[in-house]
GROMACS .gro file of C-alpha atoms in nm:
model
  274
    1UNK     CA    1 -11.283   1.612   1.107
    2UNK     CA    2 -11.554   1.750   1.333
    3UNK     CA    3 -11.264   1.894   1.533
    4UNK     CA    4 -11.244   2.170   1.272
    5UNK     CA    5 -11.550   2.391   1.269
    6UNK     CA    6 -11.734   2.474   0.950
    7UNK     CA    7 -11.641   2.837   0.999
    8UNK     CA    8 -11.268   2.761   1.019
    9UNK     CA    9 -11.282   2.546   0.703
   10UNK     CA   10 -11.491   2.801   0.515
   11UNK     CA   11 -11.256   3.089   0.604
   12UNK     CA   12 -10.952   2.886   0.498
   13UNK     CA   13 -11.113   2.803   0.164
   14UNK     CA   14 -11.195   3.168   0.106
   15UNK     CA   15 -10.835   3.267   0.181
   16UNK     CA   16 -10.713   3.001  -0.059
   17UNK     CA   17 -10.928   3.137  -0.342
   18UNK     CA   18 -10.812   3.492  -0.276
   19UNK     CA   19 -10.450   3.377  -0.287
   20UNK     CA   20 -10.498   3.255  -0.646
   21UNK     CA   21 -10.600   3.597  -0.778
   22UNK     CA   22 -10.362   3.814  -0.978
   23UNK     CA   23 -10.470   4.109  -0.764
   24UNK     CA   24 -10.469   3.917  -0.436
   25UNK     CA   25 -10.494   4.126  -0.121
   26UNK     CA   26 -10.276   3.867   0.054
   27UNK     CA   27 -10.128   3.524  -0.016
   28UNK     CA   28 -10.188   3.232   0.217
   29UNK     CA   29 -10.010   2.926   0.072
   30UNK     CA   30 -10.128   2.702   0.357
   31UNK     CA   31 -10.497   2.783   0.331
   32UNK     CA   32 -10.597   2.517   0.079
   33UNK     CA   33 -10.468   2.229   0.292
   34UNK     CA   34 -10.629   2.375   0.603
   35UNK     CA   35 -10.971   2.405   0.434
   36UNK     CA   36 -11.030   2.028   0.424
   37UNK     CA   37 -11.259   1.847   0.420
   38UNK     CA   38 -11.556   2.078   0.361
   39UNK     CA   39 -11.423   2.427   0.308
   40UNK     CA   40 -11.468   2.451  -0.067
   41UNK     CA   41 -11.811   2.289  -0.052
   42UNK     CA   42 -11.909   2.552   0.203
   43UNK     CA   43 -11.794   2.827  -0.033
   44UNK     CA   44 -12.066   2.708  -0.269
   45UNK     CA   45 -12.322   2.662   0.006
   46UNK     CA   46 -12.270   3.011   0.145
   47UNK     CA   47 -12.225   3.184  -0.189
   48UNK     CA   48 -12.358   3.531  -0.257
   49UNK     CA   49 -12.397   3.856  -0.073
   50UNK     CA   50 -12.038   3.968  -0.118
   51UNK     CA   51 -11.910   3.723   0.141
   52UNK     CA   52 -11.596   3.616  -0.042
   53UNK     CA   53 -11.477   3.971  -0.109
   54UNK     CA   54 -11.564   4.066   0.248
   55UNK     CA   55 -11.353   3.783   0.390
   56UNK     CA   56 -11.062   3.894   0.174
   57UNK     CA   57 -11.102   4.260   0.266
   58UNK     CA   58 -11.134   4.179   0.635
   59UNK     CA   59 -10.826   3.957   0.626
   60UNK     CA   60 -10.619   4.234   0.472
   61UNK     CA   61 -10.758   4.496   0.712
   62UNK     CA   62 -10.655   4.286   1.011
   63UNK     CA   63 -10.321   4.203   0.847
   64UNK     CA   64 -10.257   4.576   0.821
   65UNK     CA   65 -10.347   4.626   1.187
   66UNK     CA   66 -10.084   4.368   1.276
   67UNK     CA   67  -9.837   4.523   1.032
   68UNK     CA   68  -9.849   4.846   1.228
   69UNK     CA   69  -9.666   4.670   1.511
   70UNK     CA   70  -9.345   4.734   1.321
   71UNK     CA   71  -9.384   5.104   1.400
   72UNK     CA   72  -9.519   5.051   1.754
   73UNK     CA   73  -9.248   4.893   1.970
   74UNK     CA   74  -9.473   4.907   2.277
   75UNK     CA   75  -9.684   4.609   2.162
   76UNK     CA   76  -9.506   4.279   2.131
   77UNK     CA   77  -9.776   4.030   2.224
   78UNK     CA   78 -10.068   3.950   1.997
   79UNK     CA   79 -10.365   3.730   2.080
   80UNK     CA   80 -10.571   3.575   1.800
   81UNK     CA   81 -10.903   3.486   1.964
   82UNK     CA   82 -11.084   3.187   1.812
   83UNK     CA   83 -10.790   3.160   1.574
   84UNK     CA   84 -10.930   2.873   1.369
   85UNK     CA   85 -10.713   2.795   1.067
   86UNK     CA   86 -10.548   3.137   1.071
   87UNK     CA   87 -10.188   3.130   0.942
   88UNK     CA   88 -10.069   3.482   1.017
   89UNK     CA   89  -9.790   3.343   1.236
   90UNK     CA   90  -9.657   3.171   0.922
   91UNK     CA   91  -9.715   3.426   0.647
   92UNK     CA   92  -9.667   3.775   0.795
   93UNK     CA   93  -9.347   3.963   0.876
   94UNK     CA   94  -9.317   4.010   1.253
   95UNK     CA   95  -9.086   4.211   1.476
   96UNK     CA   96  -8.837   3.965   1.615
   97UNK     CA   97  -8.943   3.984   1.979
   98UNK     CA   98  -9.316   3.936   1.921
   99UNK     CA   99  -9.515   3.653   2.079
  100UNK     CA  100  -9.836   3.537   1.908
  101UNK     CA  101 -10.096   3.340   2.102
  102UNK     CA  102 -10.358   3.140   1.912
  103UNK     CA  103 -10.662   3.064   2.129
  104UNK     CA  104 -10.918   2.803   2.023
  105UNK     CA  105 -11.066   2.464   2.111
  106UNK     CA  106 -10.805   2.197   2.172
  107UNK     CA  107 -10.927   1.947   1.906
  108UNK     CA  108 -10.906   2.215   1.637
  109UNK     CA  109 -10.557   2.322   1.743
  110UNK     CA  110 -10.437   1.961   1.749
  111UNK     CA  111 -10.570   1.892   1.399
  112UNK     CA  112 -10.432   2.221   1.271
  113UNK     CA  113 -10.087   2.140   1.404
  114UNK     CA  114 -10.099   1.793   1.251
  115UNK     CA  115 -10.163   1.942   0.909
  116UNK     CA  116  -9.903   2.214   0.950
  117UNK     CA  117  -9.645   1.954   1.048
  118UNK     CA  118  -9.728   1.745   0.741
  119UNK     CA  119  -9.680   2.056   0.527
  120UNK     CA  120  -9.345   2.130   0.690
  121UNK     CA  121  -9.470   2.475   0.787
  122UNK     CA  122  -9.257   2.677   1.028
  123UNK     CA  123  -9.384   2.990   1.206
  124UNK     CA  124  -9.206   3.320   1.149
  125UNK     CA  125  -9.265   3.431   1.508
  126UNK     CA  126  -9.278   3.287   1.859
  127UNK     CA  127  -9.615   3.112   1.822
  128UNK     CA  128  -9.794   2.961   2.120
  129UNK     CA  129 -10.119   2.769   2.095
  130UNK     CA  130 -10.366   2.801   2.380
  131UNK     CA  131 -10.628   2.525   2.404
  132UNK     CA  132 -10.929   2.685   2.570
  133UNK     CA  133 -11.307   2.696   2.573
  134UNK     CA  134 -11.402   3.057   2.508
  135UNK     CA  135 -11.745   2.999   2.660
  136UNK     CA  136 -11.574   2.941   2.997
  137UNK     CA  137 -11.291   3.104   3.190
  138UNK     CA  138 -10.998   3.100   2.947
  139UNK     CA  139 -10.761   3.372   3.065
  140UNK     CA  140 -10.574   3.139   3.306
  141UNK     CA  141 -10.485   2.916   3.010
  142UNK     CA  142 -10.359   3.218   2.819
  143UNK     CA  143 -10.140   3.323   3.111
  144UNK     CA  144 -10.004   2.970   3.146
  145UNK     CA  145  -9.880   3.003   2.788
  146UNK     CA  146  -9.679   3.311   2.885
  147UNK     CA  147  -9.923   3.596   2.829
  148UNK     CA  148  -9.830   3.898   3.044
  149UNK     CA  149 -10.123   4.126   3.134
  150UNK     CA  150  -9.877   4.396   3.238
  151UNK     CA  151  -9.763   4.435   2.877
  152UNK     CA  152  -9.966   4.607   2.603
  153UNK     CA  153 -10.149   4.364   2.377
  154UNK     CA  154 -10.300   4.361   2.031
  155UNK     CA  155 -10.617   4.152   2.041
  156UNK     CA  156 -10.753   4.026   1.708
  157UNK     CA  157 -11.111   3.898   1.704
  158UNK     CA  158 -11.190   3.794   1.347
  159UNK     CA  159 -11.539   3.665   1.262
  160UNK     CA  160 -11.613   3.607   1.629
  161UNK     CA  161 -11.874   3.852   1.754
  162UNK     CA  162 -12.120   3.736   1.484
  163UNK     CA  163 -12.177   3.411   1.674
  164UNK     CA  164 -12.229   3.567   2.016
  165UNK     CA  165 -12.526   3.723   2.186
  166UNK     CA  166 -12.504   4.094   2.261
  167UNK     CA  167 -12.437   4.010   2.626
  168UNK     CA  168 -12.160   3.767   2.533
  169UNK     CA  169 -12.000   4.015   2.292
  170UNK     CA  170 -11.998   4.282   2.561
  171UNK     CA  171 -11.860   4.032   2.809
  172UNK     CA  172 -11.578   3.943   2.572
  173UNK     CA  173 -11.479   4.308   2.539
  174UNK     CA  174 -11.479   4.350   2.916
  175UNK     CA  175 -11.276   4.033   2.957
  176UNK     CA  176 -11.012   4.162   2.718
  177UNK     CA  177 -11.007   4.492   2.898
  178UNK     CA  178 -10.953   4.324   3.233
  179UNK     CA  179 -10.607   4.206   3.121
  180UNK     CA  180 -10.517   4.492   2.887
  181UNK     CA  181 -10.228   4.711   2.993
  182UNK     CA  182 -10.231   5.080   2.890
  183UNK     CA  183 -10.165   5.109   2.519
  184UNK     CA  184 -10.343   4.785   2.431
  185UNK     CA  185 -10.527   4.766   2.101
  186UNK     CA  186 -10.815   4.570   1.948
  187UNK     CA  187 -10.890   4.489   1.583
  188UNK     CA  188 -11.216   4.320   1.490
  189UNK     CA  189 -11.522   4.307   1.268
  190UNK     CA  190 -11.887   4.347   1.367
  191UNK     CA  191 -12.207   4.296   1.172
  192UNK     CA  192 -12.454   4.573   1.119
  193UNK     CA  193 -12.781   4.490   1.289
  194UNK     CA  194 -12.987   4.567   0.981
  195UNK     CA  195 -12.804   4.295   0.789
  196UNK     CA  196 -12.940   4.031   1.027
  197UNK     CA  197 -13.295   4.144   0.948
  198UNK     CA  198 -13.259   4.192   0.574
  199UNK     CA  199 -13.462   3.977   0.332
  200UNK     CA  200 -13.154   3.993   0.106
  201UNK     CA  201 -12.950   3.812   0.374
  202UNK     CA  202 -13.216   3.565   0.489
  203UNK     CA  203 -13.132   3.266   0.261
  204UNK     CA  204 -12.768   3.277   0.363
  205UNK     CA  205 -12.849   3.329   0.731
  206UNK     CA  206 -13.092   3.037   0.720
  207UNK     CA  207 -12.820   2.811   0.580
  208UNK     CA  208 -12.585   2.913   0.860
  209UNK     CA  209 -12.853   2.838   1.118
  210UNK     CA  210 -12.927   2.502   0.959
  211UNK     CA  211 -12.557   2.417   0.991
  212UNK     CA  212 -12.556   2.505   1.360
  213UNK     CA  213 -12.354   2.825   1.322
  214UNK     CA  214 -12.611   3.106   1.327
  215UNK     CA  215 -12.511   3.470   1.313
  216UNK     CA  216 -12.668   3.632   1.616
  217UNK     CA  217 -12.523   3.969   1.711
  218UNK     CA  218 -12.499   4.292   1.519
  219UNK     CA  219 -12.515   4.661   1.594
  220UNK     CA  220 -12.564   4.971   1.385
  221UNK     CA  221 -12.374   5.173   1.646
  222UNK     CA  222 -12.045   4.987   1.686
  223UNK     CA  223 -11.853   5.283   1.826
  224UNK     CA  224 -12.105   5.326   2.105
  225UNK     CA  225 -12.107   4.953   2.174
  226UNK     CA  226 -11.730   4.931   2.210
  227UNK     CA  227 -11.712   5.248   2.419
  228UNK     CA  228 -11.970   5.111   2.661
  229UNK     CA  229 -11.738   4.816   2.722
  230UNK     CA  230 -11.410   5.000   2.763
  231UNK     CA  231 -11.276   5.046   2.409
  232UNK     CA  232 -11.252   5.367   2.208
  233UNK     CA  233 -11.277   5.322   1.831
  234UNK     CA  234 -11.014   5.521   1.643
  235UNK     CA  235 -11.073   5.370   1.299
  236UNK     CA  236 -11.395   5.241   1.148
  237UNK     CA  237 -11.430   5.127   0.789
  238UNK     CA  238 -11.679   4.958   0.565
  239UNK     CA  239 -11.579   4.732   0.275
  240UNK     CA  240 -11.498   4.933  -0.036
  241UNK     CA  241 -11.366   5.238   0.145
  242UNK     CA  242 -11.000   5.346   0.121
  243UNK     CA  243 -10.797   5.116   0.344
  244UNK     CA  244 -11.069   4.852   0.331
  245UNK     CA  245 -11.065   4.696  -0.012
  246UNK     CA  246 -11.132   5.003  -0.224
  247UNK     CA  247 -11.197   4.877  -0.575
  248UNK     CA  248 -11.259   4.519  -0.468
  249UNK     CA  249 -11.605   4.554  -0.310
  250UNK     CA  250 -11.877   4.467  -0.564
  251UNK     CA  251 -12.137   4.703  -0.415
  252UNK     CA  252 -12.176   5.075  -0.371
  253UNK     CA  253 -12.056   5.199  -0.035
  254UNK     CA  254 -12.361   5.342   0.137
  255UNK     CA  255 -12.342   5.695   0.280
  256UNK     CA  256 -12.330   5.707   0.661
  257UNK     CA  257 -12.660   5.890   0.687
  258UNK     CA  258 -12.855   5.618   0.508
  259UNK     CA  259 -13.056   5.438   0.772
  260UNK     CA  260 -13.128   5.066   0.749
  261UNK     CA  261 -12.839   4.989   0.511
  262UNK     CA  262 -12.674   4.649   0.535
  263UNK     CA  263 -12.334   4.714   0.686
  264UNK     CA  264 -12.021   4.524   0.782
  265UNK     CA  265 -11.791   4.710   1.019
  266UNK     CA  266 -11.412   4.685   1.037
  267UNK     CA  267 -11.272   4.848   1.347
  268UNK     CA  268 -10.958   4.929   1.537
  269UNK     CA  269 -10.985   5.047   1.894
  270UNK     CA  270 -10.775   5.147   2.192
  271UNK     CA  271 -10.825   5.031   2.548
  272UNK     CA  272 -10.948   5.303   2.783
  273UNK     CA  273 -10.754   5.287   3.107
  274UNK     CA  274 -10.970   5.239   3.412
   0.00000   0.00000   0.00000
């Protein structure tokens, strides 16, 4: 079971709990089975700080970014980077000619497919798994699976930049840009830097570090960070704002001018040609 990272199990468990709510932001009927063996234990271990509502809000925000493909016929390939136990290929409505690539470590993808097969789950889109080590050169593996860099792409990087250094996060953005045709898009989340330094967050962050999955990177200027690496932000939200879980966030949304506030950014961006 070490094939499935703690993060992937934890996220699946969180999606399962959200799916049980009467006011669920989405329904993921496969999540509970994909959370084994430790996902629900990790929910308890990492409790607090609004993490469960954030995961739900983020999931819906990225779902909505994918949903916009129905009105944008130019983009028909989607890449889920570090896909983990994501089931969007199984639970969302997709334009019929879309191809979805799920990139992650091979052992995780093998175990995920084993469970999906046992559940009798069938994707609702042309789904292609891409075994790859994201810490090394992985684009050739993506292209072997049929990815076409000449076609516009929607890249989805969910809960990924947290675990990278600033240099690695910037490198990832540049890597995506290197194979992004004009019109390509990016949807992702980024931590605010202040959150990583907050005494309020320290117990949770210490538990993550103890489990070997520390949160490392954050920025309080996400628009500038993305722009420096080739991506122009055209939508930025914080949890609790309209379009980002309004009414479901348990905390007051802090005004933009308040310095040092703990922030979690949800972003959509467009690739800048050249």
